[in-house]
Each structure stands twice: as structure tokens, then as C-alpha cells.
PDB file of C-alpha atoms in Angstrom:
ATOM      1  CA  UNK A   1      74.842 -56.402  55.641  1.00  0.00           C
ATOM      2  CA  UNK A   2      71.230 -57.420  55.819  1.00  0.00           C
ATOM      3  CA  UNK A   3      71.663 -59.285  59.407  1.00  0.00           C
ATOM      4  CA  UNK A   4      73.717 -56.001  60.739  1.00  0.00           C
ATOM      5  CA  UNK A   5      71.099 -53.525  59.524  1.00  0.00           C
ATOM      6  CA  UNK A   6      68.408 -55.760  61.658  1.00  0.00           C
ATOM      7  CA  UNK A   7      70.403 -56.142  64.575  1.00  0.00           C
ATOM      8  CA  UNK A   8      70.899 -52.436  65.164  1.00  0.00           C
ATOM      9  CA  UNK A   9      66.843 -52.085  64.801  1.00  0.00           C
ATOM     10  CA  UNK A  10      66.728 -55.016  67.350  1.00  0.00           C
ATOM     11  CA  UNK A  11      69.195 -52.781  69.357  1.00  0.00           C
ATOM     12  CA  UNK A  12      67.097 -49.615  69.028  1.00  0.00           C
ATOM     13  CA  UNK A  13      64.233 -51.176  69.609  1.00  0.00           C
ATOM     14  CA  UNK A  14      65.218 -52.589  72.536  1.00  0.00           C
ATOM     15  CA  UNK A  15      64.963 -50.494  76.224  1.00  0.00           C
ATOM     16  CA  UNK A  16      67.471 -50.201  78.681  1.00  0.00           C
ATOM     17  CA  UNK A  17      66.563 -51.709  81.909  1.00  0.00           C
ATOM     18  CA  UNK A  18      66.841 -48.333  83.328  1.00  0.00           C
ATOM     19  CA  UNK A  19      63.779 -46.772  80.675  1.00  0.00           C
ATOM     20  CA  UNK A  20      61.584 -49.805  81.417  1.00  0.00           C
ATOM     21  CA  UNK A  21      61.756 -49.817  85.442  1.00  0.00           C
ATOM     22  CA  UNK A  22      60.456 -46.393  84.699  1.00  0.00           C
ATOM     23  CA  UNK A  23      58.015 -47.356  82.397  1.00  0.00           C
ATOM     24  CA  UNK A  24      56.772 -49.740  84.432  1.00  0.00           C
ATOM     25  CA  UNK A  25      56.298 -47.500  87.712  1.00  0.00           C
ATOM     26  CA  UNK A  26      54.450 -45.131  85.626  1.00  0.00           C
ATOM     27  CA  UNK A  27      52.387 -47.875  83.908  1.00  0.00           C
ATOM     28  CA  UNK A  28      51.754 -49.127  86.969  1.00  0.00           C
ATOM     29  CA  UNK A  29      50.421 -46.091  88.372  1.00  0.00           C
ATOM     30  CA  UNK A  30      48.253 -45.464  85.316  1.00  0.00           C
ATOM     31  CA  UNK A  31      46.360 -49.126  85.806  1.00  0.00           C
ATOM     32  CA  UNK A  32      45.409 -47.942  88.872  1.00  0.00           C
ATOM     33  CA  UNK A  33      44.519 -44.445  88.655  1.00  0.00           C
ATOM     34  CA  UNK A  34      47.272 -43.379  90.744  1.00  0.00           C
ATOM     35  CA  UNK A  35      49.526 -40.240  90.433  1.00  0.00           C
ATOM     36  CA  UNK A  36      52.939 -40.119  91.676  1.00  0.00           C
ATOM     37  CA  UNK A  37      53.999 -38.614  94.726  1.00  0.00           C
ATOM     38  CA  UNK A  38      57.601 -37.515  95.654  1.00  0.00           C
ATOM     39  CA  UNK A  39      56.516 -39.637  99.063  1.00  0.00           C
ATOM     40  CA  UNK A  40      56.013 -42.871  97.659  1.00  0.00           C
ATOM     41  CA  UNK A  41      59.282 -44.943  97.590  1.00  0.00           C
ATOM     42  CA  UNK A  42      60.707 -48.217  98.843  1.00  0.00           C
ATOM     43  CA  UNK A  43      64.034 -49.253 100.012  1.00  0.00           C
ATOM     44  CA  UNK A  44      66.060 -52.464  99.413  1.00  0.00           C
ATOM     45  CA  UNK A  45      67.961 -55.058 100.608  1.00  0.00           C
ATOM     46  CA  UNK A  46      70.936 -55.129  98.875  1.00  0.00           C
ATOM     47  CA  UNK A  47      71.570 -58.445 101.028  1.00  0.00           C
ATOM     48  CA  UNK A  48      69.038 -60.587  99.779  1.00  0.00           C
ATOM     49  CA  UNK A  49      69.868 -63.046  97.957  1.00  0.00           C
ATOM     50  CA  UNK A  50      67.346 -62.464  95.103  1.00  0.00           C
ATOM     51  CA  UNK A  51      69.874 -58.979  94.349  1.00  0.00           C
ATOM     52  CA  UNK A  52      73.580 -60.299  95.710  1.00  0.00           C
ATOM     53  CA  UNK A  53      75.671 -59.158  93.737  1.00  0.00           C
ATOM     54  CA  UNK A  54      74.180 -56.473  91.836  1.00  0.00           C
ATOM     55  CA  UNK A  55      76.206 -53.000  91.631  1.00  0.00           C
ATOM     56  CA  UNK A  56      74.878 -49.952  90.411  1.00  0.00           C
ATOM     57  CA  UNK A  57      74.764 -50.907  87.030  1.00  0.00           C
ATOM     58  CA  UNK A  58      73.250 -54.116  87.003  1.00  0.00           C
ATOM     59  CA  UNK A  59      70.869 -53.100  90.244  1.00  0.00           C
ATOM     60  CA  UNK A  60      67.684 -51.836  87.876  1.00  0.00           C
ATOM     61  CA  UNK A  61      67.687 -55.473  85.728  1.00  0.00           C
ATOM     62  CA  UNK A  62      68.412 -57.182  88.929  1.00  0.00           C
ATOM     63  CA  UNK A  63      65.141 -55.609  90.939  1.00  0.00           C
ATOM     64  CA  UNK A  64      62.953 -56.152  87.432  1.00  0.00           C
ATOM     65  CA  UNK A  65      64.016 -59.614  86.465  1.00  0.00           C
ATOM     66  CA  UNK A  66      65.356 -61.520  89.784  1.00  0.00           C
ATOM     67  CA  UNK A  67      64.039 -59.648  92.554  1.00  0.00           C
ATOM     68  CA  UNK A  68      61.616 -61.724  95.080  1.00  0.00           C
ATOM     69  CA  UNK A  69      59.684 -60.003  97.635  1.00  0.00           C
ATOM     70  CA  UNK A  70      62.045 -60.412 100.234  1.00  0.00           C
ATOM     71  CA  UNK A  71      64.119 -57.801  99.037  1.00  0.00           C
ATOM     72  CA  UNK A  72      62.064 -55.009  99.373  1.00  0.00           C
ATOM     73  CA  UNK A  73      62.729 -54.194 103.225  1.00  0.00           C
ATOM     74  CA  UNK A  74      60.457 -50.690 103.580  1.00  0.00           C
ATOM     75  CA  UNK A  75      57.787 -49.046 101.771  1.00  0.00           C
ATOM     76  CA  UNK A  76      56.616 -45.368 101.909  1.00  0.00           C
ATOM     77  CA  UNK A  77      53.511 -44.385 100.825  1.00  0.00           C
ATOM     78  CA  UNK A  78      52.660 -40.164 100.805  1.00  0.00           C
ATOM     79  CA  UNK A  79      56.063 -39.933 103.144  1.00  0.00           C
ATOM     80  CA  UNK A  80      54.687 -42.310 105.766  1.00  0.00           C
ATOM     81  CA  UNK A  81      55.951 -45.872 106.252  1.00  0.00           C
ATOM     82  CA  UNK A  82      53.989 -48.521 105.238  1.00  0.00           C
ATOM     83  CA  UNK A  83      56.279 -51.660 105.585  1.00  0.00           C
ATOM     84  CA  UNK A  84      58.715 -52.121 107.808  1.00  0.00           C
ATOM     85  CA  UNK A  85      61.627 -54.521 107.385  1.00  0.00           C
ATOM     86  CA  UNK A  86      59.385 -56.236 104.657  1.00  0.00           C
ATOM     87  CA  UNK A  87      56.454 -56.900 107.134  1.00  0.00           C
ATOM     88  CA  UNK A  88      53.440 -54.859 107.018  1.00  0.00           C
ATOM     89  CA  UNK A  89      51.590 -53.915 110.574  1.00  0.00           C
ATOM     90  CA  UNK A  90      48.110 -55.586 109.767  1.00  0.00           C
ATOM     91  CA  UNK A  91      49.975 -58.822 107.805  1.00  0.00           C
ATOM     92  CA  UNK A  92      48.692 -60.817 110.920  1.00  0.00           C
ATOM     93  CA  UNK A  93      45.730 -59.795 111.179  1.00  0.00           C
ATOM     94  CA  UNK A  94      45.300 -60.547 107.295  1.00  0.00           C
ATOM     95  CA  UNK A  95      46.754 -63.790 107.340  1.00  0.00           C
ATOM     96  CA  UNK A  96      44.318 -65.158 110.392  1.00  0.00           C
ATOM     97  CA  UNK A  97      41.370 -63.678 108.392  1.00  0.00           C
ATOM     98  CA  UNK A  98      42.541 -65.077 104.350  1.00  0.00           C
ATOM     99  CA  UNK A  99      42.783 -68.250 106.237  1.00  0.00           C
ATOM    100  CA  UNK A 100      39.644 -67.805 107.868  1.00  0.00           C
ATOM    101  CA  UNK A 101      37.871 -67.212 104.353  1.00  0.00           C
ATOM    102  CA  UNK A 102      39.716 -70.015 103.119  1.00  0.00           C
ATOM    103  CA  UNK A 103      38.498 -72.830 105.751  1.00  0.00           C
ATOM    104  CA  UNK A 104      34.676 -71.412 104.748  1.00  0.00           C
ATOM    105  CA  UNK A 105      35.444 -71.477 101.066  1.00  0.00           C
ATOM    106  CA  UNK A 106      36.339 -75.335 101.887  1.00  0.00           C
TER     107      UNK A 106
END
């Protein structure tokens, strides 16, 4: 009786990965002094292999525990794109100058 009693605390206690994708996007924000906006969103690739096989169900553990980068394909920040099919428009430009710090730092 003692171990059942403890297990449905454990099960209480425990979040649905629904409740903590949530909390995390809102924790997230917090850290950085951020407030949501109804604009800010990203899409997925439902293809990738770091998500195949999810379904609606599983989708929200899927993108918190298993999803790599690669499967976020676009990202909208205030309603405007910011990524596009998972590449950013100044990622060049970064990468030449992070390697460029990088050869100095050396």
C-alpha cells in the first residue's frame, strides 16, 4: 500500500510533456527578459530524422527530448522570418568571422 501511495505522488508530481514544453518556452523567455509575442513561432520538420515517427501525441516529448537542430526548418520572430529552411541569412557571414576569431585566439 505504501509503494502505491508513493507512486501516485511520483505520478502527480510528474509533468506531462505537454506542461513542460510550455514551461520551458516561458522560462525561457523569462531568462532573457523577453515577452511573448503571438509572432514568434517556428515550424518543423516532421521528416527529420531526430522526430520520424512522432504523431501528435508523442510530437511535444519528441521535440524536448530527441529533437536536433536540424529539425527546426523556419523561425519567426515578431511575424517576420528569421530562418529559412534551417539556415539563417547572415550564418555565412558568421561562420567566416567565428573562424576568423578563432585562428587569432590560436
Amino acid at each position: 500500500m505504501l509503494f502505491r501511495s508513493r507512486m501516485a505522488s511520483l505520478e502527480r508530481a510528474l509533468l506531462s510533456p505537454e506542461t513542460l514544453l510550455s514551461g520551458l518556452t516561458q522560462a525561457g523567455l523569462g531568462a532573457l527578459s523577453l515577452a511573448y509575442r503571438p509572432g514568434d513561432y517556428f515550424t518543423l520538420d516532421l521528416d527529420d530524422p531526430s522526430l520520424a515517427g512522432a504523431d501528435t501525441e508523442s510530437l511535444p516529448a519528441s521535440v524536448i527530448f530527441s529533437a536536433n537542430r536540424t529539425g527546426v526548418r523556419d523561425v519567426f520572430v515578431d511575424g517576420k522570418r528569421v530562418v529559412e529552411s534551417g539556415r539563417h541569412p547572415l550564418q555565412d557571414e558568421i561562420v567566416r568571422e567565428f573562424t576568423a576569431v578563432l585562428r587569432r585566439s590560436t
